[in-house]
Short mmCIF file of C-alpha atoms and ligand atoms in Angstrom, two decimals:
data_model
loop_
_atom_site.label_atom_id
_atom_site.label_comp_id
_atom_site.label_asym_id
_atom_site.label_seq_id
_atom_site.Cartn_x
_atom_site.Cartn_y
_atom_site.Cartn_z
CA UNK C 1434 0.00 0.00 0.00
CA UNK C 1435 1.64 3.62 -0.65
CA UNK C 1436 -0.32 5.38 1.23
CA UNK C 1437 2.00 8.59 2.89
CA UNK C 1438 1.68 9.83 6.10
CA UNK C 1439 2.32 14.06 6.19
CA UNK C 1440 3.76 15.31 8.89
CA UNK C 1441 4.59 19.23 9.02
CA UNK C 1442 6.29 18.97 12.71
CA UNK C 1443 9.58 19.11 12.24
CA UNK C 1444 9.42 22.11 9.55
CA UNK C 1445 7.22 24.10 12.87
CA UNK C 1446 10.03 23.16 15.64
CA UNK C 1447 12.97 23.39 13.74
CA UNK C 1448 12.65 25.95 10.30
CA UNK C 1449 9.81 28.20 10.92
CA UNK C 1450 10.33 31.94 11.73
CA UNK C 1451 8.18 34.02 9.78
CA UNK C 1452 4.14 33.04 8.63
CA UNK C 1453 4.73 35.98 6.15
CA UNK C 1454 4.40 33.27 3.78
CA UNK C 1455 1.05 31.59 4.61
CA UNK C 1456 -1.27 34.88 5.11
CA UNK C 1457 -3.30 33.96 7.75
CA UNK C 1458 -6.74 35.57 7.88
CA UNK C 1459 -6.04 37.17 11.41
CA UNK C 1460 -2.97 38.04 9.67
CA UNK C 1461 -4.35 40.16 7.08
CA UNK C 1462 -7.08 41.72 9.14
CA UNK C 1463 -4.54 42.83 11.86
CA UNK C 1464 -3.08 45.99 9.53
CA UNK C 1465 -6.11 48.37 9.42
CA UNK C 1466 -4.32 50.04 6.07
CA UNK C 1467 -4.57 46.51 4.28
CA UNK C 1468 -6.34 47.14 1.09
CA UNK C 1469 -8.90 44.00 2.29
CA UNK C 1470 -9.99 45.99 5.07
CA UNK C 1471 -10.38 49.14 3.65
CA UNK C 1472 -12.05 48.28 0.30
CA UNK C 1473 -14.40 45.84 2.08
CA UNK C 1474 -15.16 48.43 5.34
CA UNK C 1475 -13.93 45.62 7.63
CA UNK C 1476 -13.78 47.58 10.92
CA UNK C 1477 -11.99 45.52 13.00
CA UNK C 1478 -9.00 42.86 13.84
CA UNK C 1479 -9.99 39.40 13.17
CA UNK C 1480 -9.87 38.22 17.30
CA UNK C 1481 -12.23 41.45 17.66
CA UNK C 1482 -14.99 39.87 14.86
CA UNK C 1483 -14.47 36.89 16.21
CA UNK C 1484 -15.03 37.38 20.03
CA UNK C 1485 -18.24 39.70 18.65
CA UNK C 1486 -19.36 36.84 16.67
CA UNK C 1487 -19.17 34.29 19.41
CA UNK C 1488 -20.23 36.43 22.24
CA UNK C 1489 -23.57 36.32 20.51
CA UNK C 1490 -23.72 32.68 20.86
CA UNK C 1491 -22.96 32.65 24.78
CA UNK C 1492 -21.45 34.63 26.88
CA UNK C 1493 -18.51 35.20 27.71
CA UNK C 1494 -18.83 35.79 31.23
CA UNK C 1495 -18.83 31.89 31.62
CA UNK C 1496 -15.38 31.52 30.43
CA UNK C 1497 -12.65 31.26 33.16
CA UNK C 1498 -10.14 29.26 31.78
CA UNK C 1499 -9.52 30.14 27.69
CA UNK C 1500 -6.76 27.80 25.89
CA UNK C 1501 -5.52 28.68 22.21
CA UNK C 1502 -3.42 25.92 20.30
CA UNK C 1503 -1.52 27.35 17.60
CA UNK C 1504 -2.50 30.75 18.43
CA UNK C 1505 0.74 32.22 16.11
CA UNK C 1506 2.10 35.78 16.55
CA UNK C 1507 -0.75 35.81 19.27
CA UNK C 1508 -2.64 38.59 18.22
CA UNK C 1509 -6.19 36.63 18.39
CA UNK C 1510 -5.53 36.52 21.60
CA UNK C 1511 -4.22 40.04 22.21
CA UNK C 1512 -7.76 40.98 20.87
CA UNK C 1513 -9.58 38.35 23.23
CA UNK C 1514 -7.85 39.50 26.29
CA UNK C 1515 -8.19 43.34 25.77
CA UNK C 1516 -11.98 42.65 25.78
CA UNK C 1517 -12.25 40.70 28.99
CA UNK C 1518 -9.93 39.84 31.31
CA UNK C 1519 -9.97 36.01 31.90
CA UNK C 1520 -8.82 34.14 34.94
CA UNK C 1521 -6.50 31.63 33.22
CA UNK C 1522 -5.12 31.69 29.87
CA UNK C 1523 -2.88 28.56 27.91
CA UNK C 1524 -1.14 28.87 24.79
CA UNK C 1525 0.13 25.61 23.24
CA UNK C 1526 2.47 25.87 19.85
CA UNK C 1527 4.94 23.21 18.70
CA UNK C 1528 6.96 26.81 17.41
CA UNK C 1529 9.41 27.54 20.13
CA UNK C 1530 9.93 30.72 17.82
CA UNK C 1531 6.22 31.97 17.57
CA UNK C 1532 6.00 31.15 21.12
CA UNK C 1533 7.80 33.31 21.84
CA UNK C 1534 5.97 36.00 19.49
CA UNK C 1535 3.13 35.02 21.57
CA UNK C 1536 4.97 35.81 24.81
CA UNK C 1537 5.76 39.25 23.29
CA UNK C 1538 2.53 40.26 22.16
CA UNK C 1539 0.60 39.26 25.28
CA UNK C 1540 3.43 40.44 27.79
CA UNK C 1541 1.42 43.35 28.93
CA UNK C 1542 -1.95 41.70 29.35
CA UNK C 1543 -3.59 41.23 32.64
CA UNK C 1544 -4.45 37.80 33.72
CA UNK C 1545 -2.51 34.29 34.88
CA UNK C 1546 -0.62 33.46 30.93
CA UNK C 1547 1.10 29.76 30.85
CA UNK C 1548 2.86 29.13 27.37
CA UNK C 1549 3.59 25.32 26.34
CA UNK C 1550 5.80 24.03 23.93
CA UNK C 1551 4.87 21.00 22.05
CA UNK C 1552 2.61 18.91 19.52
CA UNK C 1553 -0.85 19.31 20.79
CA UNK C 1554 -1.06 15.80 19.48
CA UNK C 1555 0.77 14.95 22.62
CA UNK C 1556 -0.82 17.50 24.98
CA UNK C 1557 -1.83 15.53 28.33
CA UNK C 1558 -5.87 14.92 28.92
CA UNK C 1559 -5.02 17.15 32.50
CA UNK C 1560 -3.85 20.01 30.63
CA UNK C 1561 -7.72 20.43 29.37
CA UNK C 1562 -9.11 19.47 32.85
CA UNK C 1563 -10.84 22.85 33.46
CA UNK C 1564 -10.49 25.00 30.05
CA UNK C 1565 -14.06 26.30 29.38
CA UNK C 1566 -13.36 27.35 25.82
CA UNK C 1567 -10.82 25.92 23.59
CA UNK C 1568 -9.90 28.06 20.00
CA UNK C 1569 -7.71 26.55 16.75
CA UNK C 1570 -7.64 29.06 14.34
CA UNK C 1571 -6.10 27.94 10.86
CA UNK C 1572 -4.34 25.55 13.31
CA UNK C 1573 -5.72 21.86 12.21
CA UNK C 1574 -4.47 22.41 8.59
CA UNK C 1575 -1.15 21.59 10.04
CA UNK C 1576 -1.87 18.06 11.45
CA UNK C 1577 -0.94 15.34 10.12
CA UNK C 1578 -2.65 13.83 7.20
CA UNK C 1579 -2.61 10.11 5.65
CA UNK C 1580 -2.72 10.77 1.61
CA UNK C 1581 -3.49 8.06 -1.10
CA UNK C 1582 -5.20 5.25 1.21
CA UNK C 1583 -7.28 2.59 -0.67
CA UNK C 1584 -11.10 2.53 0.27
CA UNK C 1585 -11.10 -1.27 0.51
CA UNK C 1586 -8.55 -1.56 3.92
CA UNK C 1587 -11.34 -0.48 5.56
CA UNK C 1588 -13.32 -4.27 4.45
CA UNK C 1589 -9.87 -5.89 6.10
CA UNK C 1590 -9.80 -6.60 10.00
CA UNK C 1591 -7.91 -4.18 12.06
CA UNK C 1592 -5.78 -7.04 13.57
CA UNK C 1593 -3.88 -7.26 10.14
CA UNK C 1594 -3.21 -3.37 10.12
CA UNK C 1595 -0.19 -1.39 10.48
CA UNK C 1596 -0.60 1.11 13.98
CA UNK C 1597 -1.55 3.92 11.16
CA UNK C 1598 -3.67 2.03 9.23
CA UNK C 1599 -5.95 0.57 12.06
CA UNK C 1600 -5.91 4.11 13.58
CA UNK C 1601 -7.79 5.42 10.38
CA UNK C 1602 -9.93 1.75 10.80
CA UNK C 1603 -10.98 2.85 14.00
CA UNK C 1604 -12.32 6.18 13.24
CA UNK C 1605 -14.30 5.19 10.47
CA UNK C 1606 -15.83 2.60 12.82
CA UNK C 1607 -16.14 4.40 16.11
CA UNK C 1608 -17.44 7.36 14.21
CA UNK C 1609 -19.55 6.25 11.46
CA UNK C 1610 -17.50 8.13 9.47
CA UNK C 1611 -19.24 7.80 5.36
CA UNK C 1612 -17.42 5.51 3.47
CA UNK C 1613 -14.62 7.42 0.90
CA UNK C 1614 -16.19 8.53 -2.62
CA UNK C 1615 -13.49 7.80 -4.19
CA UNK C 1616 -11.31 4.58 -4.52
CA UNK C 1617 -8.39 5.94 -3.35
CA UNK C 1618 -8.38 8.85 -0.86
CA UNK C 1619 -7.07 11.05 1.95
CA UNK C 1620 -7.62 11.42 5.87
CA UNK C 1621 -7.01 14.40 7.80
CA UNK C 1622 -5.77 12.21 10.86
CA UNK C 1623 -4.36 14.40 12.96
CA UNK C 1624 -7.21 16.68 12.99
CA UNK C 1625 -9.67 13.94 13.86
CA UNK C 1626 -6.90 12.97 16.88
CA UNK C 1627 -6.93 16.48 18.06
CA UNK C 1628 -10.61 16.70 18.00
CA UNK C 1629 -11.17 13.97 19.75
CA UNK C 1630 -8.60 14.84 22.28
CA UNK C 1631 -10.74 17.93 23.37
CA UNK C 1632 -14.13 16.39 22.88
CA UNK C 1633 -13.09 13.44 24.95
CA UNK C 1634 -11.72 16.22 27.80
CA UNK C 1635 -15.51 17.39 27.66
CA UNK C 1636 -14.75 21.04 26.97
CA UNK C 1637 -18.27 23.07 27.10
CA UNK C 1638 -16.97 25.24 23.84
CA UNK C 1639 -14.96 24.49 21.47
CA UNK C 1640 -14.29 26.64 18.00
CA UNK C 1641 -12.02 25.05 15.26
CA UNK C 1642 -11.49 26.86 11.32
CA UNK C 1643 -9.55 26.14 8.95
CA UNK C 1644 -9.62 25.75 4.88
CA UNK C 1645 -11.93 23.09 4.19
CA UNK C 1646 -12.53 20.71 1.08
CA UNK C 1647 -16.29 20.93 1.49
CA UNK C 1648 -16.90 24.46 0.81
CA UNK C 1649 -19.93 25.82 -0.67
CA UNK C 1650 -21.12 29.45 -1.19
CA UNK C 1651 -25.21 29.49 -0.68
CA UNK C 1652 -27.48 32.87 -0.40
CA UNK C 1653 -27.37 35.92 -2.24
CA UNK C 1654 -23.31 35.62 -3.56
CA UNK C 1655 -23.64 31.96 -5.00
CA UNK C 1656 -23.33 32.50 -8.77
CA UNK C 1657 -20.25 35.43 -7.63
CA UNK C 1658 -17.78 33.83 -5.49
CA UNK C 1659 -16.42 30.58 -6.42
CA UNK C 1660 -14.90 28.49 -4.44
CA UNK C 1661 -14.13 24.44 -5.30
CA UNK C 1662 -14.79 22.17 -2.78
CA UNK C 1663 -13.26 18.25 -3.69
CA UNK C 1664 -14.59 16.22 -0.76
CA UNK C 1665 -11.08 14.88 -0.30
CA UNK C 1666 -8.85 16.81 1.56
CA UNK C 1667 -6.58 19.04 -0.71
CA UNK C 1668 -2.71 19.48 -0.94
CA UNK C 1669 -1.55 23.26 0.05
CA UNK C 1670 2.39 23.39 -0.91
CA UNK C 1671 3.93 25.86 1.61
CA UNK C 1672 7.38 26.54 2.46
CA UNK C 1673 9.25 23.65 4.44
CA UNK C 1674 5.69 22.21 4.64
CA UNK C 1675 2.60 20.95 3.35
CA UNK C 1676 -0.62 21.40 5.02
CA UNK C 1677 -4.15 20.21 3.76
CA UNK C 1678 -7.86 21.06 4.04
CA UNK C 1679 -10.33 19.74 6.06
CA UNK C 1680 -13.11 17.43 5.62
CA UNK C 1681 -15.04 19.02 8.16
CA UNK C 1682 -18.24 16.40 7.84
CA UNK C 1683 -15.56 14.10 9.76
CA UNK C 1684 -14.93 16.35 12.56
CA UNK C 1685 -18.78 17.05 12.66
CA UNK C 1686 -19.39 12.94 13.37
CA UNK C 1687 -16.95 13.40 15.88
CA UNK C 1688 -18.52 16.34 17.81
CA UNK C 1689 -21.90 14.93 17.23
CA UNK C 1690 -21.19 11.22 18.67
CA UNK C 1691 -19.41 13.19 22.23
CA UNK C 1692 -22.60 14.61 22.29
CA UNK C 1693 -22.20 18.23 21.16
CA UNK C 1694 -24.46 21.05 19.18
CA UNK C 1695 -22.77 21.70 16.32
CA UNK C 1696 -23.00 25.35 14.13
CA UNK C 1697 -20.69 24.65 11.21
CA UNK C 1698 -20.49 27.70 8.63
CA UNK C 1699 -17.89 29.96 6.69
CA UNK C 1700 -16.15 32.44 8.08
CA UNK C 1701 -18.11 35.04 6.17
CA UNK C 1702 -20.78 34.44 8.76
CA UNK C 1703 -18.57 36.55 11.36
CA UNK C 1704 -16.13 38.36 8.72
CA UNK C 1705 -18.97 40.70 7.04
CA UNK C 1706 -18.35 42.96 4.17
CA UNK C 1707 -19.96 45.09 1.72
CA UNK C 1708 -21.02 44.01 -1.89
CA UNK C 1709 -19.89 47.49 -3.33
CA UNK C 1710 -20.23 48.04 -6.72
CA UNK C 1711 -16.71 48.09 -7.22
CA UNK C 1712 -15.80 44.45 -5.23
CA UNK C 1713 -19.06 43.30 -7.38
CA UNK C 1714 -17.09 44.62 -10.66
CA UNK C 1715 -13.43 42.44 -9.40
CA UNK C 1716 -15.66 39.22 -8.55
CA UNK C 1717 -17.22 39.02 -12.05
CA UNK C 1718 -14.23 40.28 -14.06
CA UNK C 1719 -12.14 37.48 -15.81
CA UNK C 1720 -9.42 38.18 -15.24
CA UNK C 1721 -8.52 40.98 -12.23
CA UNK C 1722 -7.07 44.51 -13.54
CA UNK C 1723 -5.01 45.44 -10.64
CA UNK C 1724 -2.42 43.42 -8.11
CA UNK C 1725 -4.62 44.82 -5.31
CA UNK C 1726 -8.29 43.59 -6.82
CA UNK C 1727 -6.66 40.36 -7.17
CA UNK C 1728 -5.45 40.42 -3.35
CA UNK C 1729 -9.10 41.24 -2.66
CA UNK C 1730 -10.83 38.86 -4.99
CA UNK C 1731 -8.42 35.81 -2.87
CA UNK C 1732 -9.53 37.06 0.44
CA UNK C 1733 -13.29 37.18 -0.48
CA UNK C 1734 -12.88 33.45 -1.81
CA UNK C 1735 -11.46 32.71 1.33
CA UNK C 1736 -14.04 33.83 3.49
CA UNK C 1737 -16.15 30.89 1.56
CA UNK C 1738 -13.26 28.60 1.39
CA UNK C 1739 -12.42 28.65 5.08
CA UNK C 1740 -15.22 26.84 7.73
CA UNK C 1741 -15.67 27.05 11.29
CA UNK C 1742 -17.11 24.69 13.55
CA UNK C 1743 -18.26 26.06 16.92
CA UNK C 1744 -18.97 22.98 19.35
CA UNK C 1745 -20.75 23.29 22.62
CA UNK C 1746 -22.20 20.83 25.32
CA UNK C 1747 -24.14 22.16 27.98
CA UNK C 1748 -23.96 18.80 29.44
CA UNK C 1749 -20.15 19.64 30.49
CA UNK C 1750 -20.75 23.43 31.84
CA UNK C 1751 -18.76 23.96 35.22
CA UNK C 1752 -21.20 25.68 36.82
C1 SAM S 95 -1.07 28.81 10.07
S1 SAM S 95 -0.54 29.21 11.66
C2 SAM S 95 -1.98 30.03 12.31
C3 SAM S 95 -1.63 31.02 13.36
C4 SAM S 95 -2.82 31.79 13.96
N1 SAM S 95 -3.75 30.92 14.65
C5 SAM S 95 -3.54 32.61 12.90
O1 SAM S 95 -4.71 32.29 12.59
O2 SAM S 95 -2.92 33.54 12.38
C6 SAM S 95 -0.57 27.62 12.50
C7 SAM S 95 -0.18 27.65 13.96
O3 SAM S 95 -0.32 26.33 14.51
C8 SAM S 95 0.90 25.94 15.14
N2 SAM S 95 1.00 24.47 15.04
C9 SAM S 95 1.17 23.73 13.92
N3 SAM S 95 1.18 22.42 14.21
C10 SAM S 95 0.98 22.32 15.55
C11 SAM S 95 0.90 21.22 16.46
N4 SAM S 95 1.02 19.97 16.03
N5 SAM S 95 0.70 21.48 17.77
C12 SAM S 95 0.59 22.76 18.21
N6 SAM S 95 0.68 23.84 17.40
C13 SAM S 95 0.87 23.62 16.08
C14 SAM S 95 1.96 26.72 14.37
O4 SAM S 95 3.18 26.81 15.02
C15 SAM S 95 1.25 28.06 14.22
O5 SAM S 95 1.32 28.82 15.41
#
């Protein structure tokens, strides 16, 4: 079988010191001159739509204990904790380096800040004990992923498996997770592992987003924005690493069978901009006249392209 397992580990411990080359959404939004945020009217940071957005769906009075994996230069968080102060706060990155961005950009924050250094993979179940909301923004991309896996393993019984192989077995089994459309196809492991790994922990809240292979533009913009959606998680070549996009039905069994609600929905939903004229012109031209419509025309696609999932169980409250 030649099936590959991608891991993008060592390129985070070891290589990484800028993520100047992977654009994140927070990224963009954080520079209120970028042209994204000023042609579209976008008044404020990403963390700051974001906490608006899910402080809407509960409150966040209820959250003591806030833990970010992956949180990179740490400016979702910098927004997050200038809007309440909270009485714990974790950061987890396998980056020593962007750790230690994080460290910088939170240094003057109010509130009890513990950084940790490794593969959230590996995180120990008592590091989650008590965290009331748990956030992995463009985070789960990263994990690993199992490419080029033929659908009929899954017929074979684990006991003849390799430790990779029945650990995909068991997820499709424990999970109910659809059988593959296609005859040969790709797993977004780590991600399922991860998500599992908090689920299982019983955190109340839980908010995950990331580029997904399932996108679809409904409502008013359908026939405008385009955005392709393979139902098999995609290959993103970045530098030192690849990272891939998420079938986010899979996490959704996963949620579902712990016993959580589930609103699943594209980043638009909290990241809302104005169908000018003009951004109406760049969307249906051909072909994009300027550098700066095309930068524009990207990041619109990407507010389709991108998904969040927002978990909660009442059930697992600490109150
Ligand atoms: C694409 S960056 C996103 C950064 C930030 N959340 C944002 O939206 O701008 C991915 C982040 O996840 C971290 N990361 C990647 N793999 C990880 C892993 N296995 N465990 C913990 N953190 C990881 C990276 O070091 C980085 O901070």
């Amino acid at each position: 079988m030649n099936f590959t397992v991608h891991s993008s580990a060592a390129y985070h411990r070891q290589e990484l010191r800028t993520l100047g080359w992977e654009t994140t959404l927070c990224n963009i939004l954080a520079d209120c001159h970028n042209p994204c945020r000023t042609t579209l009217d976008i008044k404020k940071s990403y963390g700051n739509l974001l906490f608006d957005y899910l402080d809407g769906l509960f409150s966040f009075e209820r959250i003591n204990h806030l833990l970010e994996v992956g949180g990179g230069y740490g400016w979702l968080m910098r927004d997050f904790m200038s809007r309440k102060s909270f009485a714990k706060v974790t950061m987890i990155d396998i980056c020593p380096h962007l750790l230690d961005q994080q460290r910088y950009a939170l240094k003057s924050l109010p509130g009890s800040l513990s950084f940790r250094e490794e593969n959230f993979i590996d995180t120990p179940p008592t590091v989650l004990e008590d965290v009331d909301l748990a956030v992995l923004n463009e985070n789960i991309g990263d994990y690993p992923t199992i490419t080029n896996l033929p659908r009929d393993f899954l017929l074979d019984s684990p006991a003849k498996l390799s430790p990779s192989l029945r650990s995909v077995w068991k997820f499709f089994n424990k999970y109910g997770l659809p059988e593959p459309l296609h005859p040969v196809f790709h797993i977004n492991i780590g991600a399922l592992m991860a998500l599992e790994k908090l689920c299982s922990a019983q955190i109340p809240r839980i908010f995950l987003s990331e580029h997904s292979c399932e996108a679809a533009v409904t409502g008013p913009y359908r026939n405008l924005i385009s955005v392709s959606a393979s139902d098999n998680p995609e290959c993103i070549i970045l530098k030192g690493h690849d990272e891939f996009t998420i079938q986010f039905s899979h996490l959704e069994k996963i949620g579902h069978y712990h016993g959580y609600k589930i609103i699943r929905g594209p980043v638009a939903d909290y990241i809302p901009f104005e169908m000018t004229p003009r951004l109406r012109a760049i969307m249906k031209a051909p072909s994009p006249w300027r550098d700066e419509d095309e930068i524009i025309r990207y990041f619109i696609e990407d507010l389709y392209k991108y998904e969040y999932l927002l978990l909660s169980n009442e059930r697992h409250e600490s109150e």
